[in-house]
Amino acid sequence: MLGNLAIGAAAGGGYSTLLILVVFLGLMYFLMLRPQQKQQKKHKDMMSQLKKGDHVITISRLHGVIDEINQADQTVTLDCDGIYLVFDLRAIAQVTSQAPQAVTAPVSADTTSASADTTSASADTPAENTDEAASDEPAEKTDDESAK
C-alpha cells in the first residue's frame, strides 16, 4: 500500500517540476535576454545613423570625430586631434553631442557659495591664530619685563 502512494506522489511531482522549469525559463527570458535584445537593437539603430562630423567614443574610451565611414569594409576613420585612426564600426560605443561639453562648463551658484564659505572659513582660521599669537607675545614680554 505504501508503494502505491509513492508511485502516485512521483507522478504528480513531474507536473510541478515541469511547471517550475517553464516559469524559470520565462523569467530568464524577460529578465536577461529581452533587455539584451533591446540594447542590441538600440546600438544597431545608433550605428545606422552615424554620419561624418559626429563626435563618438570608442569601446576603449577614445574620443574622436568621424571623418569617414566605409560601409563595405565596416570601418570608420576617426579624427583625434589631427591624428586619423581607422576602427571597426563595432568599436563605436556611443555618439556624443556635436559640441564638446567639457570645454565650457558653467559654474553653478551652489558651487560658488560653497567655495566662498570655504574661503571665509580658511581666512578666519589664520586670523584667529595670528590674534592669539599676538596676544600671547605681549603677555610673555610683560611677564619678562616685570621679572626684571
PDB file of N, CA and C in Angstrom, residues 30-115:
ATOM      1  N   PHE A  30      12.621  37.169 -19.737  1.00  0.00           N
ATOM      2  CA  PHE A  30      12.221  38.555 -19.512  1.00  0.00           C
ATOM      3  C   PHE A  30      13.220  39.349 -18.679  1.00  0.00           C
ATOM      4  N   LEU A  31      14.008  38.699 -17.867  1.00  0.00           N
ATOM      5  CA  LEU A  31      14.969  39.432 -17.038  1.00  0.00           C
ATOM      6  C   LEU A  31      16.358  39.539 -17.643  1.00  0.00           C
ATOM      7  N   MET A  32      16.718  38.617 -18.548  1.00  0.00           N
ATOM      8  CA  MET A  32      18.083  38.642 -19.089  1.00  0.00           C
ATOM      9  C   MET A  32      18.120  38.815 -20.601  1.00  0.00           C
ATOM     10  N   LEU A  33      17.407  38.026 -21.321  1.00  0.00           N
ATOM     11  CA  LEU A  33      17.533  38.035 -22.775  1.00  0.00           C
ATOM     12  C   LEU A  33      16.816  39.213 -23.422  1.00  0.00           C
ATOM     13  N   ARG A  34      15.636  39.546 -22.971  1.00  0.00           N
ATOM     14  CA  ARG A  34      14.866  40.639 -23.577  1.00  0.00           C
ATOM     15  C   ARG A  34      15.579  41.984 -23.444  1.00  0.00           C
ATOM     16  N   PRO A  35      16.084  42.373 -22.272  1.00  0.00           N
ATOM     17  CA  PRO A  35      16.817  43.654 -22.186  1.00  0.00           C
ATOM     18  C   PRO A  35      18.064  43.674 -23.065  1.00  0.00           C
ATOM     19  N   GLN A  36      18.738  42.544 -23.186  1.00  0.00           N
ATOM     20  CA  GLN A  36      19.925  42.490 -24.035  1.00  0.00           C
ATOM     21  C   GLN A  36      19.541  42.691 -25.499  1.00  0.00           C
ATOM     22  N   GLN A  37      18.427  42.111 -25.918  1.00  0.00           N
ATOM     23  CA  GLN A  37      17.980  42.291 -27.298  1.00  0.00           C
ATOM     24  C   GLN A  37      17.593  43.747 -27.558  1.00  0.00           C
ATOM     25  N   LYS A  38      16.949  44.394 -26.586  1.00  0.00           N
ATOM     26  CA  LYS A  38      16.600  45.807 -26.744  1.00  0.00           C
ATOM     27  C   LYS A  38      17.850  46.669 -26.867  1.00  0.00           C
ATOM     28  N   GLN A  39      18.870  46.373 -26.060  1.00  0.00           N
ATOM     29  CA  GLN A  39      20.117  47.132 -26.105  1.00  0.00           C
ATOM     30  C   GLN A  39      20.814  46.934 -27.446  1.00  0.00           C
ATOM     31  N   GLN A  40      20.814  45.720 -27.963  1.00  0.00           N
ATOM     32  CA  GLN A  40      21.436  45.461 -29.268  1.00  0.00           C
ATOM     33  C   GLN A  40      20.695  46.204 -30.373  1.00  0.00           C
ATOM     34  N   LYS A  41      19.364  46.260 -30.308  1.00  0.00           N
ATOM     35  CA  LYS A  41      18.592  46.972 -31.320  1.00  0.00           C
ATOM     36  C   LYS A  41      18.881  48.473 -31.257  1.00  0.00           C
ATOM     37  N   LYS A  42      18.973  49.015 -30.045  1.00  0.00           N
ATOM     38  CA  LYS A  42      19.277  50.436 -29.874  1.00  0.00           C
ATOM     39  C   LYS A  42      20.660  50.759 -30.441  1.00  0.00           C
ATOM     40  N   HIS A  43      21.646  49.895 -30.179  1.00  0.00           N
ATOM     41  CA  HIS A  43      23.004  50.104 -30.685  1.00  0.00           C
ATOM     42  C   HIS A  43      23.027  50.009 -32.209  1.00  0.00           C
ATOM     43  N   LYS A  44      22.267  49.078 -32.773  1.00  0.00           N
ATOM     44  CA  LYS A  44      22.208  48.920 -34.237  1.00  0.00           C
ATOM     45  C   LYS A  44      21.592  50.165 -34.876  1.00  0.00           C
ATOM     46  N   ASP A  45      20.539  50.715 -34.258  1.00  0.00           N
ATOM     47  CA  ASP A  45      19.931  51.939 -34.777  1.00  0.00           C
ATOM     48  C   ASP A  45      20.912  53.111 -34.717  1.00  0.00           C
ATOM     49  N   MET A  46      21.665  53.195 -33.611  1.00  0.00           N
ATOM     50  CA  MET A  46      22.668  54.256 -33.468  1.00  0.00           C
ATOM     51  C   MET A  46      23.724  54.128 -34.569  1.00  0.00           C
ATOM     52  N   MET A  47      24.165  52.905 -34.835  1.00  0.00           N
ATOM     53  CA  MET A  47      25.198  52.686 -35.849  1.00  0.00           C
ATOM     54  C   MET A  47      24.695  53.039 -37.249  1.00  0.00           C
ATOM     55  N   SER A  48      23.424  52.807 -37.512  1.00  0.00           N
ATOM     56  CA  SER A  48      22.893  53.125 -38.838  1.00  0.00           C
ATOM     57  C   SER A  48      22.758  54.636 -39.041  1.00  0.00           C
ATOM     58  N   GLN A  49      22.711  55.410 -37.972  1.00  0.00           N
ATOM     59  CA  GLN A  49      22.555  56.858 -38.078  1.00  0.00           C
ATOM     60  C   GLN A  49      23.872  57.621 -38.009  1.00  0.00           C
ATOM     61  N   LEU A  50      25.007  56.919 -37.963  1.00  0.00           N
ATOM     62  CA  LEU A  50      26.304  57.595 -37.923  1.00  0.00           C
ATOM     63  C   LEU A  50      26.538  58.379 -39.200  1.00  0.00           C
ATOM     64  N   LYS A  51      27.154  59.545 -39.055  1.00  0.00           N
ATOM     65  CA  LYS A  51      27.486  60.355 -40.230  1.00  0.00           C
ATOM     66  C   LYS A  51      28.773  61.122 -39.952  1.00  0.00           C
ATOM     67  N   LYS A  52      29.344  61.657 -40.989  1.00  0.00           N
ATOM     68  CA  LYS A  52      30.584  62.408 -40.865  1.00  0.00           C
ATOM     69  C   LYS A  52      30.360  63.630 -39.981  1.00  0.00           C
ATOM     70  N   GLY A  53      31.292  63.875 -39.063  1.00  0.00           N
ATOM     71  CA  GLY A  53      31.200  65.019 -38.168  1.00  0.00           C
ATOM     72  C   GLY A  53      30.639  64.672 -36.800  1.00  0.00           C
ATOM     73  N   ASP A  54      30.114  63.462 -36.609  1.00  0.00           N
ATOM     74  CA  ASP A  54      29.602  63.065 -35.299  1.00  0.00           C
ATOM     75  C   ASP A  54      30.752  62.862 -34.320  1.00  0.00           C
ATOM     76  N   HIS A  55      30.559  63.307 -33.104  1.00  0.00           N
ATOM     77  CA  HIS A  55      31.529  63.060 -32.034  1.00  0.00           C
ATOM     78  C   HIS A  55      31.183  61.713 -31.418  1.00  0.00           C
ATOM     79  N   VAL A  56      32.158  60.815 -31.369  1.00  0.00           N
ATOM     80  CA  VAL A  56      31.911  59.469 -30.869  1.00  0.00           C
ATOM     81  C   VAL A  56      32.947  59.091 -29.815  1.00  0.00           C
ATOM     82  N   ILE A  57      32.611  58.044 -29.055  1.00  0.00           N
ATOM     83  CA  ILE A  57      33.518  57.450 -28.078  1.00  0.00           C
ATOM     84  C   ILE A  57      33.605  55.969 -28.417  1.00  0.00           C
ATOM     85  N   THR A  58      34.833  55.459 -28.502  1.00  0.00           N
ATOM     86  CA  THR A  58      35.023  54.044 -28.826  1.00  0.00           C
ATOM     87  C   THR A  58      34.906  53.200 -27.560  1.00  0.00           C
ATOM     88  N   ILE A  59      34.937  51.888 -27.737  1.00  0.00           N
ATOM     89  CA  ILE A  59      34.838  50.993 -26.585  1.00  0.00           C
ATOM     90  C   ILE A  59      36.065  51.074 -25.696  1.00  0.00           C
ATOM     91  N   SER A  60      37.158  51.609 -26.213  1.00  0.00           N
ATOM     92  CA  SER A  60      38.362  51.815 -25.401  1.00  0.00           C
ATOM     93  C   SER A  60      38.403  53.233 -24.834  1.00  0.00           C
ATOM     94  N   ARG A  61      37.274  53.966 -24.928  1.00  0.00           N
ATOM     95  CA  ARG A  61      37.094  55.319 -24.400  1.00  0.00           C
ATOM     96  C   ARG A  61      37.953  56.369 -25.081  1.00  0.00           C
ATOM     97  N   LEU A  62      38.239  56.172 -26.353  1.00  0.00           N
ATOM     98  CA  LEU A  62      38.937  57.156 -27.159  1.00  0.00           C
ATOM     99  C   LEU A  62      37.887  58.072 -27.785  1.00  0.00           C
ATOM    100  N   HIS A  63      38.047  59.371 -27.631  1.00  0.00           N
ATOM    101  CA  HIS A  63      37.103  60.346 -28.167  1.00  0.00           C
ATOM    102  C   HIS A  63      37.617  60.843 -29.513  1.00  0.00           C
ATOM    103  N   GLY A  64      36.704  60.994 -30.461  1.00  0.00           N
ATOM    104  CA  GLY A  64      37.092  61.489 -31.772  1.00  0.00           C
ATOM    105  C   GLY A  64      35.889  61.929 -32.584  1.00  0.00           C
ATOM    106  N   VAL A  65      36.173  62.464 -33.772  1.00  0.00           N
ATOM    107  CA  VAL A  65      35.151  62.928 -34.692  1.00  0.00           C
ATOM    108  C   VAL A  65      35.221  62.049 -35.937  1.00  0.00           C
ATOM    109  N   ILE A  66      34.068  61.608 -36.404  1.00  0.00           N
ATOM    110  CA  ILE A  66      34.042  60.739 -37.585  1.00  0.00           C
ATOM    111  C   ILE A  66      34.469  61.540 -38.807  1.00  0.00           C
ATOM    112  N   ASP A  67      35.471  61.030 -39.514  1.00  0.00           N
ATOM    113  CA  ASP A  67      35.949  61.660 -40.733  1.00  0.00           C
ATOM    114  C   ASP A  67      35.435  60.914 -41.954  1.00  0.00           C
ATOM    115  N   GLU A  68      35.339  59.591 -41.858  1.00  0.00           N
ATOM    116  CA  GLU A  68      34.912  58.785 -42.996  1.00  0.00           C
ATOM    117  C   GLU A  68      34.306  57.478 -42.487  1.00  0.00           C
ATOM    118  N   ILE A  69      33.254  57.020 -43.170  1.00  0.00           N
ATOM    119  CA  ILE A  69      32.638  55.732 -42.853  1.00  0.00           C
ATOM    120  C   ILE A  69      32.695  54.871 -44.106  1.00  0.00           C
ATOM    121  N   ASN A  70      33.276  53.685 -43.990  1.00  0.00           N
ATOM    122  CA  ASN A  70      33.381  52.755 -45.106  1.00  0.00           C
ATOM    123  C   ASN A  70      32.456  51.568 -44.812  1.00  0.00           C
ATOM    124  N   GLN A  71      31.278  51.572 -45.435  1.00  0.00           N
ATOM    125  CA  GLN A  71      30.293  50.514 -45.183  1.00  0.00           C
ATOM    126  C   GLN A  71      30.735  49.176 -45.767  1.00  0.00           C
ATOM    127  N   ALA A  72      31.501  49.196 -46.867  1.00  0.00           N
ATOM    128  CA  ALA A  72      31.946  47.947 -47.491  1.00  0.00           C
ATOM    129  C   ALA A  72      32.892  47.173 -46.575  1.00  0.00           C
ATOM    130  N   ASP A  73      33.825  47.878 -45.946  1.00  0.00           N
ATOM    131  CA  ASP A  73      34.784  47.236 -45.046  1.00  0.00           C
ATOM    132  C   ASP A  73      34.322  47.246 -43.591  1.00  0.00           C
ATOM    133  N   GLN A  74      33.191  47.927 -43.316  1.00  0.00           N
ATOM    134  CA  GLN A  74      32.683  48.088 -41.949  1.00  0.00           C
ATOM    135  C   GLN A  74      33.718  48.760 -41.050  1.00  0.00           C
ATOM    136  N   THR A  75      34.325  49.852 -41.559  1.00  0.00           N
ATOM    137  CA  THR A  75      35.309  50.606 -40.790  1.00  0.00           C
ATOM    138  C   THR A  75      34.896  52.069 -40.708  1.00  0.00           C
ATOM    139  N   VAL A  76      35.476  52.749 -39.756  1.00  0.00           N
ATOM    140  CA  VAL A  76      35.241  54.168 -39.572  1.00  0.00           C
ATOM    141  C   VAL A  76      36.590  54.820 -39.291  1.00  0.00           C
ATOM    142  N   THR A  77      36.824  56.002 -39.884  1.00  0.00           N
ATOM    143  CA  THR A  77      38.052  56.754 -39.651  1.00  0.00           C
ATOM    144  C   THR A  77      37.717  57.900 -38.711  1.00  0.00           C
ATOM    145  N   LEU A  78      38.439  57.948 -37.586  1.00  0.00           N
ATOM    146  CA  LEU A  78      38.214  58.999 -36.597  1.00  0.00           C
ATOM    147  C   LEU A  78      39.351  60.006 -36.617  1.00  0.00           C
ATOM    148  N   ASP A  79      38.982  61.278 -36.477  1.00  0.00           N
ATOM    149  CA  ASP A  79      39.948  62.359 -36.339  1.00  0.00           C
ATOM    150  C   ASP A  79      40.082  62.645 -34.853  1.00  0.00           C
ATOM    151  N   CYS A  80      41.234  62.308 -34.295  1.00  0.00           N
ATOM    152  CA  CYS A  80      41.506  62.528 -32.864  1.00  0.00           C
ATOM    153  C   CYS A  80      42.591  63.585 -32.748  1.00  0.00           C
ATOM    154  N   ASP A  81      42.197  64.849 -32.755  1.00  0.00           N
ATOM    155  CA  ASP A  81      43.124  65.978 -32.685  1.00  0.00           C
ATOM    156  C   ASP A  81      44.180  65.925 -33.773  1.00  0.00           C
ATOM    157  N   GLY A  82      43.762  65.692 -35.006  1.00  0.00           N
ATOM    158  CA  GLY A  82      44.677  65.697 -36.145  1.00  0.00           C
ATOM    159  C   GLY A  82      45.290  64.348 -36.448  1.00  0.00           C
ATOM    160  N   ILE A  83      45.049  63.363 -35.622  1.00  0.00           N
ATOM    161  CA  ILE A  83      45.544  62.000 -35.876  1.00  0.00           C
ATOM    162  C   ILE A  83      44.368  61.180 -36.371  1.00  0.00           C
ATOM    163  N   TYR A  84      44.512  60.590 -37.539  1.00  0.00           N
ATOM    164  CA  TYR A  84      43.436  59.821 -38.143  1.00  0.00           C
ATOM    165  C   TYR A  84      43.646  58.342 -37.853  1.00  0.00           C
ATOM    166  N   LEU A  85      42.652  57.743 -37.201  1.00  0.00           N
ATOM    167  CA  LEU A  85      42.713  56.337 -36.815  1.00  0.00           C
ATOM    168  C   LEU A  85      41.546  55.596 -37.439  1.00  0.00           C
ATOM    169  N   VAL A  86      41.802  54.376 -37.900  1.00  0.00           N
ATOM    170  CA  VAL A  86      40.762  53.557 -38.514  1.00  0.00           C
ATOM    171  C   VAL A  86      40.338  52.493 -37.507  1.00  0.00           C
ATOM    172  N   PHE A  87      39.021  52.412 -37.275  1.00  0.00           N
ATOM    173  CA  PHE A  87      38.448  51.448 -36.342  1.00  0.00           C
ATOM    174  C   PHE A  87      37.371  50.631 -37.037  1.00  0.00           C
ATOM    175  N   ASP A  88      37.101  49.487 -36.484  1.00  0.00           N
ATOM    176  CA  ASP A  88      35.967  48.688 -36.913  1.00  0.00           C
ATOM    177  C   ASP A  88      34.705  49.412 -36.445  1.00  0.00           C
ATOM    178  N   LEU A  89      33.629  49.333 -37.210  1.00  0.00           N
ATOM    179  CA  LEU A  89      32.400  50.016 -36.826  1.00  0.00           C
ATOM    180  C   LEU A  89      31.884  49.522 -35.476  1.00  0.00           C
ATOM    181  N   ARG A  90      32.131  48.275 -35.153  1.00  0.00           N
ATOM    182  CA  ARG A  90      31.665  47.733 -33.877  1.00  0.00           C
ATOM    183  C   ARG A  90      32.415  48.328 -32.692  1.00  0.00           C
ATOM    184  N   ALA A  91      33.497  49.062 -32.936  1.00  0.00           N
ATOM    185  CA  ALA A  91      34.277  49.667 -31.859  1.00  0.00           C
ATOM    186  C   ALA A  91      33.645  50.963 -31.350  1.00  0.00           C
ATOM    187  N   ILE A  92      32.623  51.472 -32.016  1.00  0.00           N
ATOM    188  CA  ILE A  92      31.960  52.696 -31.578  1.00  0.00           C
ATOM    189  C   ILE A  92      31.004  52.341 -30.447  1.00  0.00           C
ATOM    190  N   ALA A  93      31.237  52.925 -29.269  1.00  0.00           N
ATOM    191  CA  ALA A  93      30.400  52.631 -28.110  1.00  0.00           C
ATOM    192  C   ALA A  93      29.201  53.572 -28.028  1.00  0.00           C
ATOM    193  N   GLN A  94      29.438  54.859 -28.274  1.00  0.00           N
ATOM    194  CA  GLN A  94      28.335  55.811 -28.187  1.00  0.00           C
ATOM    195  C   GLN A  94      28.637  57.056 -28.995  1.00  0.00           C
ATOM    196  N   VAL A  95      27.566  57.756 -29.340  1.00  0.00           N
ATOM    197  CA  VAL A  95      27.666  59.023 -30.048  1.00  0.00           C
ATOM    198  C   VAL A  95      27.362  60.112 -29.029  1.00  0.00           C
ATOM    199  N   THR A  96      28.250  61.099 -28.929  1.00  0.00           N
ATOM    200  CA  THR A  96      28.034  62.210 -28.001  1.00  0.00           C
ATOM    201  C   THR A  96      27.472  63.389 -28.764  1.00  0.00           C
ATOM    202  N   SER A  97      27.252  64.495 -28.084  1.00  0.00           N
ATOM    203  CA  SER A  97      26.698  65.676 -28.727  1.00  0.00           C
ATOM    204  C   SER A  97      27.708  66.265 -29.704  1.00  0.00           C
ATOM    205  N   GLN A  98      27.236  67.165 -30.547  1.00  0.00           N
ATOM    206  CA  GLN A  98      28.092  67.767 -31.569  1.00  0.00           C
ATOM    207  C   GLN A  98      29.161  68.665 -30.964  1.00  0.00           C
ATOM    208  N   ALA A  99      28.825  69.416 -29.904  1.00  0.00           N
ATOM    209  CA  ALA A  99      29.790  70.337 -29.291  1.00  0.00           C
ATOM    210  C   ALA A  99      30.339  69.697 -28.028  1.00  0.00           C
ATOM    211  N   PRO A 100      31.640  69.729 -27.841  1.00  0.00           N
ATOM    212  CA  PRO A 100      32.200  69.179 -26.609  1.00  0.00           C
ATOM    213  C   PRO A 100      31.717  69.969 -25.395  1.00  0.00           C
ATOM    214  N   GLN A 101      31.204  69.290 -24.372  1.00  0.00           N
ATOM    215  CA  GLN A 101      30.650  69.961 -23.208  1.00  0.00           C
ATOM    216  C   GLN A 101      31.711  70.256 -22.159  1.00  0.00           C
ATOM    217  N   ALA A 102      32.796  69.536 -22.159  1.00  0.00           N
ATOM    218  CA  ALA A 102      33.803  69.689 -21.112  1.00  0.00           C
ATOM    219  C   ALA A 102      34.576  71.002 -21.254  1.00  0.00           C
ATOM    220  N   VAL A 103      34.575  71.605 -22.443  1.00  0.00           N
ATOM    221  CA  VAL A 103      35.362  72.810 -22.675  1.00  0.00           C
ATOM    222  C   VAL A 103      34.767  73.999 -21.937  1.00  0.00           C
ATOM    223  N   THR A 104      33.457  74.189 -22.021  1.00  0.00           N
ATOM    224  CA  THR A 104      32.817  75.321 -21.368  1.00  0.00           C
ATOM    225  C   THR A 104      31.806  74.790 -20.369  1.00  0.00           C
ATOM    226  N   ALA A 105      32.212  74.653 -19.126  1.00  0.00           N
ATOM    227  CA  ALA A 105      31.309  74.190 -18.076  1.00  0.00           C
ATOM    228  C   ALA A 105      30.940  75.380 -17.201  1.00  0.00           C
ATOM    229  N   PRO A 106      29.654  75.775 -17.178  1.00  0.00           N
ATOM    230  CA  PRO A 106      29.263  76.914 -16.348  1.00  0.00           C
ATOM    231  C   PRO A 106      29.354  76.540 -14.873  1.00  0.00           C
ATOM    232  N   VAL A 107      29.705  77.541 -14.049  1.00  0.00           N
ATOM    233  CA  VAL A 107      29.814  77.336 -12.612  1.00  0.00           C
ATOM    234  C   VAL A 107      28.464  77.656 -12.000  1.00  0.00           C
ATOM    235  N   SER A 108      27.906  76.734 -11.233  1.00  0.00           N
ATOM    236  CA  SER A 108      26.599  76.954 -10.628  1.00  0.00           C
ATOM    237  C   SER A 108      26.730  77.837  -9.392  1.00  0.00           C
ATOM    238  N   ALA A 109      25.620  78.389  -8.947  1.00  0.00           N
ATOM    239  CA  ALA A 109      25.612  79.272  -7.783  1.00  0.00           C
ATOM    240  C   ALA A 109      25.954  78.501  -6.519  1.00  0.00           C
ATOM    241  N   ASP A 110      25.531  77.229  -6.432  1.00  0.00           N
ATOM    242  CA  ASP A 110      25.819  76.423  -5.255  1.00  0.00           C
ATOM    243  C   ASP A 110      27.314  76.216  -5.089  1.00  0.00           C
ATOM    244  N   THR A 111      28.014  75.971  -6.180  1.00  0.00           N
ATOM    245  CA  THR A 111      29.455  75.759  -6.120  1.00  0.00           C
ATOM    246  C   THR A 111      30.164  77.036  -5.697  1.00  0.00           C
ATOM    247  N   THR A 112      29.695  78.180  -6.207  1.00  0.00           N
ATOM    248  CA  THR A 112      30.318  79.455  -5.870  1.00  0.00           C
ATOM    249  C   THR A 112      30.144  79.768  -4.397  1.00  0.00           C
ATOM    250  N   SER A 113      28.940  79.576  -3.852  1.00  0.00           N
ATOM    251  CA  SER A 113      28.711  79.886  -2.440  1.00  0.00           C
ATOM    252  C   SER A 113      29.468  78.913  -1.550  1.00  0.00           C
ATOM    253  N   ALA A 114      29.586  77.659  -1.950  1.00  0.00           N
ATOM    254  CA  ALA A 114      30.339  76.689  -1.158  1.00  0.00           C
ATOM    255  C   ALA A 114      31.818  77.062  -1.117  1.00  0.00           C
ATOM    256  N   SER A 115      32.355  77.500  -2.253  1.00  0.00           N
ATOM    257  CA  SER A 115      33.762  77.882  -2.272  1.00  0.00           C
ATOM    258  C   SER A 115      33.975  79.184  -1.497  1.00  0.00           C
TER     259      SER A 115
END
